[in-house]
Amino acid sequence: MIKIDAIDTQIIDLPTIRGHVLSMATMTEQSVVLVEVLFSDGSTGIGEGTAIGGLSYGAESPESIQSAIETYIAPAIIGMDGDAVNAARLRAQKAVVGNPIARCAVENALWDGLGKRLGLPISTLMGGAVHTGLEVAWTLASGDSDKDIAEALEMLERRRHRQFKLKVGKRAVRDDLAHVGKIKAALGDKAVITVDVNQAWDMHSARWGLKGLQDIGVAMVEQPIPAVQRSGLSMLSKSYEIAVMADEALRGPEDALNHARCHAADAFAVKIAQSGGLSPASEVIAIGKAAGLGLYAGTMLESGVGTAAALQLFSTVETLQWGTELFGPLLFKDDILTTPLRYADFQVHLPEGPGCGVTLDQDKIKFYRRGAPRQTPVKVSV
């Protein structure tokens, strides 16, 4: 039996190419928890745990992810059968309540290790890929209408993206609508426009906001009100033609089932980290599909490791009505993979090779590791 021998973690801090403006924070850096599982036969597996905006977005931070893994998950599963991924992830689930991102990072590393030992990609272990490339959206989040328009036109010209998500919610609804309307008018029918509010509106604002966005011609609005207000989200989804997507409200299969049961949304933004790993994310997908809801492959702004793991799962899904937003690696000034993921012809392409299909650039990891000495500063102040 090949046993789980050890689990190592480290935090790396990656600067972004520009300020990424959300309703609750402006990101100029992303902190990534990299996980390496070492097995008794000498093989290894890598995974990633990434939160957005520290604790301003959700209940997990890079520091808490690392602590949960080192203090609770690792002691619980070290010594277990390394090939028994389900047994190990279920043990980890019992060892920590919540902490889906920490559990996801470890589970991804276990799948990666198993795939490498078998010489197979994770997608094959999950039944086989039906797509080698997936439509990928880009988030316009500078907060400046003219900058966002210029950025979108450049992406269209380069054939990198033709669906754009706008981050709103930091300003008054009237100002947000003017911002979105200006961008939609500039792009016209050349691109699909969606909007993410990140829970920033109350119900009164959401009613006006959804009506305005619908009139502008926006295709979909994501999590306009707080995640706990499921009945409110249901009311909004039934009141407007614009599609309403649940995101932060989905913390795993149970949340997905409750939203599907009362038709609280028209679509699910499925995130492997928010779901707690590849296996529970596949359950969220199955629930959404069975309920006739649209599916969207979401991101926690992961680096290439987490993005590759997500691609392995979503490549096995027949229809993603809203595509994906697996653009995380493109948001950073540097890539930490020896061979970066390929973005071309409006798609992100499934990497080849066993496991997740990617390899870390150890020189880059050493440079960006938190606390490591650097010759040049990379952290940008807010």
mmCIF file of N, CA and C in Angstrom, residues 190-270:
data_model
loop_
_atom_site.group_PDB
_atom_site.id
_atom_site.type_symbol
_atom_site.label_atom_id
_atom_site.label_comp_id
_atom_site.label_asym_id
_atom_site.label_seq_id
_atom_site.Cartn_x
_atom_site.Cartn_y
_atom_site.Cartn_z
ATOM 1 N N LYS A 190 -20.580 42.503 -29.964
ATOM 2 C CA LYS A 190 -19.302 41.795 -30.142
ATOM 3 C C LYS A 190 -18.960 40.918 -28.948
ATOM 4 N N ALA A 191 -19.641 41.146 -27.795
ATOM 5 C CA ALA A 191 -19.300 40.409 -26.588
ATOM 6 C C ALA A 191 -20.535 40.207 -25.717
ATOM 7 N N VAL A 192 -20.483 39.180 -24.891
ATOM 8 C CA VAL A 192 -21.513 38.942 -23.876
ATOM 9 C C VAL A 192 -21.068 39.637 -22.586
ATOM 10 N N ILE A 193 -21.989 40.393 -21.973
ATOM 11 C CA ILE A 193 -21.672 41.115 -20.747
ATOM 12 C C ILE A 193 -22.465 40.524 -19.588
ATOM 13 N N THR A 194 -21.776 40.184 -18.506
ATOM 14 C CA THR A 194 -22.418 39.774 -17.263
ATOM 15 C C THR A 194 -21.916 40.681 -16.146
ATOM 16 N N VAL A 195 -22.604 40.640 -15.004
ATOM 17 C CA VAL A 195 -22.276 41.528 -13.893
ATOM 18 C C VAL A 195 -22.217 40.721 -12.605
ATOM 19 N N ASP A 196 -21.212 41.001 -11.771
ATOM 20 C CA ASP A 196 -21.074 40.347 -10.467
ATOM 21 C C ASP A 196 -21.127 41.418 -9.379
ATOM 22 N N VAL A 197 -22.107 41.291 -8.481
ATOM 23 C CA VAL A 197 -22.292 42.278 -7.414
ATOM 24 C C VAL A 197 -21.606 41.851 -6.123
ATOM 25 N N ASN A 198 -21.237 40.583 -6.014
ATOM 26 C CA ASN A 198 -20.566 40.079 -4.810
ATOM 27 C C ASN A 198 -21.320 40.433 -3.536
ATOM 28 N N GLN A 199 -22.656 40.242 -3.557
ATOM 29 C CA GLN A 199 -23.530 40.372 -2.384
ATOM 30 C C GLN A 199 -23.719 41.811 -1.897
ATOM 31 N N ALA A 200 -23.331 42.802 -2.674
ATOM 32 C CA ALA A 200 -23.266 44.180 -2.157
ATOM 33 C C ALA A 200 -24.613 44.885 -2.054
ATOM 34 N N TRP A 201 -25.660 44.425 -2.762
ATOM 35 C CA TRP A 201 -26.931 45.143 -2.779
ATOM 36 C C TRP A 201 -27.907 44.589 -1.743
ATOM 37 N N ASP A 202 -28.775 45.462 -1.221
ATOM 38 C CA ASP A 202 -29.940 45.003 -0.483
ATOM 39 C C ASP A 202 -31.057 44.750 -1.491
ATOM 40 N N MET A 203 -32.206 44.268 -1.026
ATOM 41 C CA MET A 203 -33.275 43.902 -1.962
ATOM 42 C C MET A 203 -33.786 45.105 -2.746
ATOM 43 N N HIS A 204 -33.920 46.250 -2.085
ATOM 44 C CA HIS A 204 -34.420 47.437 -2.790
ATOM 45 C C HIS A 204 -33.462 47.817 -3.923
ATOM 46 N N SER A 205 -32.174 47.865 -3.609
ATOM 47 C CA SER A 205 -31.181 48.199 -4.639
ATOM 48 C C SER A 205 -31.161 47.149 -5.735
ATOM 49 N N ALA A 206 -31.317 45.880 -5.354
ATOM 50 C CA ALA A 206 -31.262 44.795 -6.332
ATOM 51 C C ALA A 206 -32.421 44.881 -7.325
ATOM 52 N N ARG A 207 -33.616 45.286 -6.844
ATOM 53 C CA ARG A 207 -34.749 45.410 -7.759
ATOM 54 C C ARG A 207 -34.466 46.454 -8.836
ATOM 55 N N TRP A 208 -33.984 47.610 -8.401
ATOM 56 C CA TRP A 208 -33.641 48.659 -9.362
ATOM 57 C C TRP A 208 -32.455 48.235 -10.235
ATOM 58 N N GLY A 209 -31.481 47.583 -9.591
ATOM 59 C CA GLY A 209 -30.289 47.176 -10.325
ATOM 60 C C GLY A 209 -30.583 46.161 -11.405
ATOM 61 N N LEU A 210 -31.368 45.134 -11.080
ATOM 62 C CA LEU A 210 -31.677 44.105 -12.071
ATOM 63 C C LEU A 210 -32.523 44.660 -13.208
ATOM 64 N N LYS A 211 -33.463 45.532 -12.879
ATOM 65 C CA LYS A 211 -34.266 46.149 -13.932
ATOM 66 C C LYS A 211 -33.379 46.964 -14.872
ATOM 67 N N GLY A 212 -32.463 47.747 -14.285
ATOM 68 C CA GLY A 212 -31.565 48.558 -15.104
ATOM 69 C C GLY A 212 -30.633 47.713 -15.949
ATOM 70 N N LEU A 213 -30.071 46.663 -15.366
ATOM 71 C CA LEU A 213 -29.158 45.789 -16.097
ATOM 72 C C LEU A 213 -29.884 45.063 -17.225
ATOM 73 N N GLN A 214 -31.121 44.651 -16.954
ATOM 74 C CA GLN A 214 -31.917 43.983 -17.988
ATOM 75 C C GLN A 214 -32.176 44.925 -19.154
ATOM 76 N N ASP A 215 -32.505 46.177 -18.851
ATOM 77 C CA ASP A 215 -32.765 47.155 -19.905
ATOM 78 C C ASP A 215 -31.509 47.457 -20.723
ATOM 79 N N ILE A 216 -30.352 47.424 -20.071
ATOM 80 C CA ILE A 216 -29.092 47.681 -20.767
ATOM 81 C C ILE A 216 -28.749 46.558 -21.739
ATOM 82 N N GLY A 217 -29.200 45.342 -21.418
ATOM 83 C CA GLY A 217 -28.889 44.192 -22.260
ATOM 84 C C GLY A 217 -27.857 43.258 -21.660
ATOM 85 N N VAL A 218 -27.654 43.358 -20.335
ATOM 86 C CA VAL A 218 -26.735 42.446 -19.649
ATOM 87 C C VAL A 218 -27.357 41.056 -19.604
ATOM 88 N N ALA A 219 -26.548 40.029 -19.812
ATOM 89 C CA ALA A 219 -27.073 38.668 -19.928
ATOM 90 C C ALA A 219 -27.350 38.010 -18.585
ATOM 91 N N MET A 220 -26.539 38.332 -17.569
ATOM 92 C CA MET A 220 -26.656 37.624 -16.300
ATOM 93 C C MET A 220 -26.089 38.474 -15.172
ATOM 94 N N VAL A 221 -26.680 38.347 -13.980
ATOM 95 C CA VAL A 221 -26.159 39.022 -12.792
ATOM 96 C C VAL A 221 -25.861 37.971 -11.733
ATOM 97 N N GLU A 222 -24.708 38.096 -11.120
ATOM 98 C CA GLU A 222 -24.225 37.091 -10.170
ATOM 99 C C GLU A 222 -24.309 37.597 -8.737
ATOM 100 N N GLN A 223 -24.919 36.807 -7.876
ATOM 101 C CA GLN A 223 -25.046 37.028 -6.439
ATOM 102 C C GLN A 223 -25.270 38.505 -6.091
ATOM 103 N N PRO A 224 -26.430 39.063 -6.471
ATOM 104 C CA PRO A 224 -26.670 40.483 -6.216
ATOM 105 C C PRO A 224 -26.898 40.824 -4.756
ATOM 106 N N ILE A 225 -27.392 39.875 -3.957
ATOM 107 C CA ILE A 225 -27.694 40.123 -2.545
ATOM 108 C C ILE A 225 -26.933 39.134 -1.671
ATOM 109 N N PRO A 226 -26.886 39.366 -0.340
ATOM 110 C CA PRO A 226 -26.130 38.469 0.543
ATOM 111 C C PRO A 226 -26.523 37.005 0.405
ATOM 112 N N ALA A 227 -25.541 36.146 0.566
ATOM 113 C CA ALA A 227 -25.730 34.708 0.362
ATOM 114 C C ALA A 227 -26.803 34.114 1.267
ATOM 115 N N VAL A 228 -26.979 34.674 2.458
ATOM 116 C CA VAL A 228 -27.941 34.100 3.405
ATOM 117 C C VAL A 228 -29.379 34.378 3.000
ATOM 118 N N GLN A 229 -29.609 35.300 2.070
ATOM 119 C CA GLN A 229 -30.966 35.687 1.683
ATOM 120 C C GLN A 229 -31.448 34.859 0.485
ATOM 121 N N ARG A 230 -31.572 33.550 0.724
ATOM 122 C CA ARG A 230 -31.950 32.646 -0.368
ATOM 123 C C ARG A 230 -33.349 32.953 -0.897
ATOM 124 N N SER A 231 -34.297 33.273 0.005
ATOM 125 C CA SER A 231 -35.664 33.572 -0.456
ATOM 126 C C SER A 231 -35.679 34.837 -1.303
ATOM 127 N N GLY A 232 -34.839 35.807 -0.960
ATOM 128 C CA GLY A 232 -34.751 37.023 -1.753
ATOM 129 C C GLY A 232 -34.180 36.754 -3.133
ATOM 130 N N LEU A 233 -33.169 35.905 -3.190
ATOM 131 C CA LEU A 233 -32.580 35.556 -4.482
ATOM 132 C C LEU A 233 -33.608 34.827 -5.351
ATOM 133 N N SER A 234 -34.404 33.979 -4.720
ATOM 134 C CA SER A 234 -35.460 33.286 -5.444
ATOM 135 C C SER A 234 -36.465 34.278 -6.019
ATOM 136 N N MET A 235 -36.837 35.274 -5.224
ATOM 137 C CA MET A 235 -37.788 36.287 -5.679
ATOM 138 C C MET A 235 -37.239 37.046 -6.880
ATOM 139 N N LEU A 236 -35.955 37.396 -6.824
ATOM 140 C CA LEU A 236 -35.343 38.132 -7.927
ATOM 141 C C LEU A 236 -35.285 37.288 -9.196
ATOM 142 N N SER A 237 -34.930 36.025 -9.050
ATOM 143 C CA SER A 237 -34.799 35.167 -10.233
ATOM 144 C C SER A 237 -36.143 34.935 -10.914
ATOM 145 N N LYS A 238 -37.228 35.025 -10.142
ATOM 146 C CA LYS A 238 -38.560 34.814 -10.706
ATOM 147 C C LYS A 238 -39.191 36.102 -11.225
ATOM 148 N N SER A 239 -38.559 37.244 -10.957
ATOM 149 C CA SER A 239 -39.167 38.534 -11.284
ATOM 150 C C SER A 239 -38.612 39.177 -12.547
ATOM 151 N N TYR A 240 -37.473 38.671 -13.039
ATOM 152 C CA TYR A 240 -36.826 39.319 -14.179
ATOM 153 C C TYR A 240 -36.401 38.282 -15.211
ATOM 154 N N GLU A 241 -36.274 38.762 -16.448
ATOM 155 C CA GLU A 241 -35.814 37.866 -17.517
ATOM 156 C C GLU A 241 -34.299 37.670 -17.449
ATOM 157 N N ILE A 242 -33.570 38.647 -16.934
ATOM 158 C CA ILE A 242 -32.128 38.501 -16.805
ATOM 159 C C ILE A 242 -31.822 37.317 -15.899
ATOM 160 N N ALA A 243 -30.841 36.508 -16.273
ATOM 161 C CA ALA A 243 -30.486 35.337 -15.470
ATOM 162 C C ALA A 243 -29.832 35.756 -14.163
ATOM 163 N N VAL A 244 -30.193 35.070 -13.079
ATOM 164 C CA VAL A 244 -29.620 35.328 -11.756
ATOM 165 C C VAL A 244 -28.799 34.110 -11.342
ATOM 166 N N MET A 245 -27.531 34.343 -11.011
ATOM 167 C CA MET A 245 -26.637 33.250 -10.666
ATOM 168 C C MET A 245 -26.263 33.280 -9.188
ATOM 169 N N ALA A 246 -26.274 32.118 -8.557
ATOM 170 C CA ALA A 246 -25.804 31.965 -7.183
ATOM 171 C C ALA A 246 -24.308 31.675 -7.197
ATOM 172 N N ASP A 247 -23.572 32.332 -6.304
ATOM 173 C CA ASP A 247 -22.132 32.102 -6.209
ATOM 174 C C ASP A 247 -21.727 31.878 -4.756
ATOM 175 N N GLU A 248 -21.556 32.973 -4.002
ATOM 176 C CA GLU A 248 -21.124 32.842 -2.609
ATOM 177 C C GLU A 248 -22.093 32.010 -1.771
ATOM 178 N N ALA A 249 -23.340 31.897 -2.231
ATOM 179 C CA ALA A 249 -24.341 31.111 -1.517
ATOM 180 C C ALA A 249 -24.100 29.611 -1.626
ATOM 181 N N LEU A 250 -23.242 29.193 -2.554
ATOM 182 C CA LEU A 250 -23.017 27.766 -2.787
ATOM 183 C C LEU A 250 -21.745 27.315 -2.081
ATOM 184 N N ARG A 251 -21.907 26.685 -0.930
ATOM 185 C CA ARG A 251 -20.764 26.191 -0.155
ATOM 186 C C ARG A 251 -20.701 24.671 -0.151
ATOM 187 N N GLY A 252 -21.253 24.077 -1.177
ATOM 188 C CA GLY A 252 -21.213 22.626 -1.274
ATOM 189 C C GLY A 252 -22.543 22.067 -1.742
ATOM 190 N N PRO A 253 -22.651 20.748 -1.824
ATOM 191 C CA PRO A 253 -23.849 20.096 -2.363
ATOM 192 C C PRO A 253 -25.127 20.435 -1.606
ATOM 193 N N GLU A 254 -25.054 20.597 -0.280
ATOM 194 C CA GLU A 254 -26.262 20.889 0.493
ATOM 195 C C GLU A 254 -26.851 22.233 0.083
ATOM 196 N N ASP A 255 -25.999 23.254 -0.041
ATOM 197 C CA ASP A 255 -26.479 24.559 -0.492
ATOM 198 C C ASP A 255 -27.053 24.477 -1.902
ATOM 199 N N ALA A 256 -26.390 23.711 -2.751
ATOM 200 C CA ALA A 256 -26.871 23.568 -4.126
ATOM 201 C C ALA A 256 -28.258 22.949 -4.148
ATOM 202 N N LEU A 257 -28.462 21.926 -3.340
ATOM 203 C CA LEU A 257 -29.769 21.261 -3.297
ATOM 204 C C LEU A 257 -30.845 22.210 -2.793
ATOM 205 N N ASN A 258 -30.545 22.979 -1.749
ATOM 206 C CA ASN A 258 -31.536 23.908 -1.206
ATOM 207 C C ASN A 258 -31.892 25.001 -2.208
ATOM 208 N N HIS A 259 -30.908 25.484 -2.961
ATOM 209 C CA HIS A 259 -31.192 26.499 -3.975
ATOM 210 C C HIS A 259 -31.994 25.915 -5.139
ATOM 211 N N ALA A 260 -31.670 24.699 -5.528
ATOM 212 C CA ALA A 260 -32.408 24.069 -6.617
ATOM 213 C C ALA A 260 -33.845 23.773 -6.207
ATOM 214 N N ARG A 261 -34.019 23.365 -4.950
ATOM 215 C CA ARG A 261 -35.353 22.972 -4.471
ATOM 216 C C ARG A 261 -36.344 24.136 -4.553
ATOM 217 N N CYS A 262 -35.896 25.354 -4.212
ATOM 218 C CA CYS A 262 -36.820 26.499 -4.227
ATOM 219 C C CYS A 262 -36.555 27.430 -5.406
ATOM 220 N N HIS A 263 -35.835 26.950 -6.387
ATOM 221 C CA HIS A 263 -35.468 27.738 -7.570
ATOM 222 C C HIS A 263 -35.006 29.128 -7.149
ATOM 223 N N ALA A 264 -33.972 29.139 -6.335
ATOM 224 C CA ALA A 264 -33.422 30.402 -5.839
ATOM 225 C C ALA A 264 -32.489 31.061 -6.838
ATOM 226 N N ALA A 265 -32.197 30.387 -7.950
ATOM 227 C CA ALA A 265 -31.295 30.953 -8.963
ATOM 228 C C ALA A 265 -31.561 30.271 -10.296
ATOM 229 N N ASP A 266 -31.131 30.947 -11.353
ATOM 230 C CA ASP A 266 -31.235 30.368 -12.694
ATOM 231 C C ASP A 266 -29.976 29.614 -13.085
ATOM 232 N N ALA A 267 -28.886 29.870 -12.353
ATOM 233 C CA ALA A 267 -27.603 29.259 -12.704
ATOM 234 C C ALA A 267 -26.739 29.129 -11.455
ATOM 235 N N PHE A 268 -25.795 28.200 -11.518
ATOM 236 C CA PHE A 268 -24.826 27.976 -10.444
ATOM 237 C C PHE A 268 -23.427 28.353 -10.920
ATOM 238 N N ALA A 269 -22.725 29.167 -10.128
ATOM 239 C CA ALA A 269 -21.298 29.364 -10.323
ATOM 240 C C ALA A 269 -20.594 28.308 -9.469
ATOM 241 N N VAL A 270 -20.083 27.292 -10.110
ATOM 242 C CA VAL A 270 -19.485 26.164 -9.389
ATOM 243 C C VAL A 270 -17.983 26.411 -9.238
#
